[in-house]
Amino acid sequence: MPRSPTTTQRPAARDRLMAAAKDLFYADGYTVSVDTIAEHAGVAKPTVYAHFASKEALIDAVLQAASEQWFTDLDAELERREGDPYAQLVAPFDLLVKDLPDPAYHGCICVNSAATFVSPTHPAHQVLQAHHERMLEIFERLAARAGASHPADLARQLLLLYDGIKTRGLVDNSGAAADDARAAAAALLEQA
């Protein structure tokens, strides 16, 4: 019996909604309507609410997924740099700007969302806080491997540089901030 030609399946509605929402939130901000998200995802508006209880729940899901993807990518990059503690320590900076310059880059979706939603109880703040806590743990572990005498102190300083690159991306999509952050990280490590 002859095989039928392989067809590419369309991603599930939830996945299309997440991708459309992420792209629209990042490019146009969070005032994008649910109607627009549904249209870009190729679904009816009720489908949005079948998967997400509210627009806030969709925002939370998008931010959670973006943060998790970052850590998946970072873990892979750290593994590639295994055996070189300094290279691992600067890996987050390099990863932030690996595709720059890019005129579509507007900084970090998590930082941008937290700046948009000022209430500390908004899911955007919770996602950003969890992201920061995880980055602090990673920076502290990497700082210890790199020989820092006070890895927790260095981790907090590196987190400031890390956030600085992401925030700088709002007005500078060249990636040049990463060079400055790497130089500052080297100086901090030398002192630590």
PDB file of C-alpha atoms in Angstrom, residues 7 45 64 72 160-161:
ATOM      1  CA  THR A   7       1.586  16.694   5.855  1.00  0.00           C
ATOM      2  CA  LYS A  45     -12.514  34.676  20.191  1.00  0.00           C
ATOM      3  CA  GLN A  64       5.987  31.986  32.060  1.00  0.00           C
ATOM      4  CA  THR A  72      16.269  26.107  28.574  1.00  0.00           C
ATOM      5  CA  LEU A 160      22.099  44.356  37.853  1.00  0.00           C
ATOM      6  CA  LEU A 161      24.252  44.120  34.731  1.00  0.00           C
TER       7      LEU A 161
END
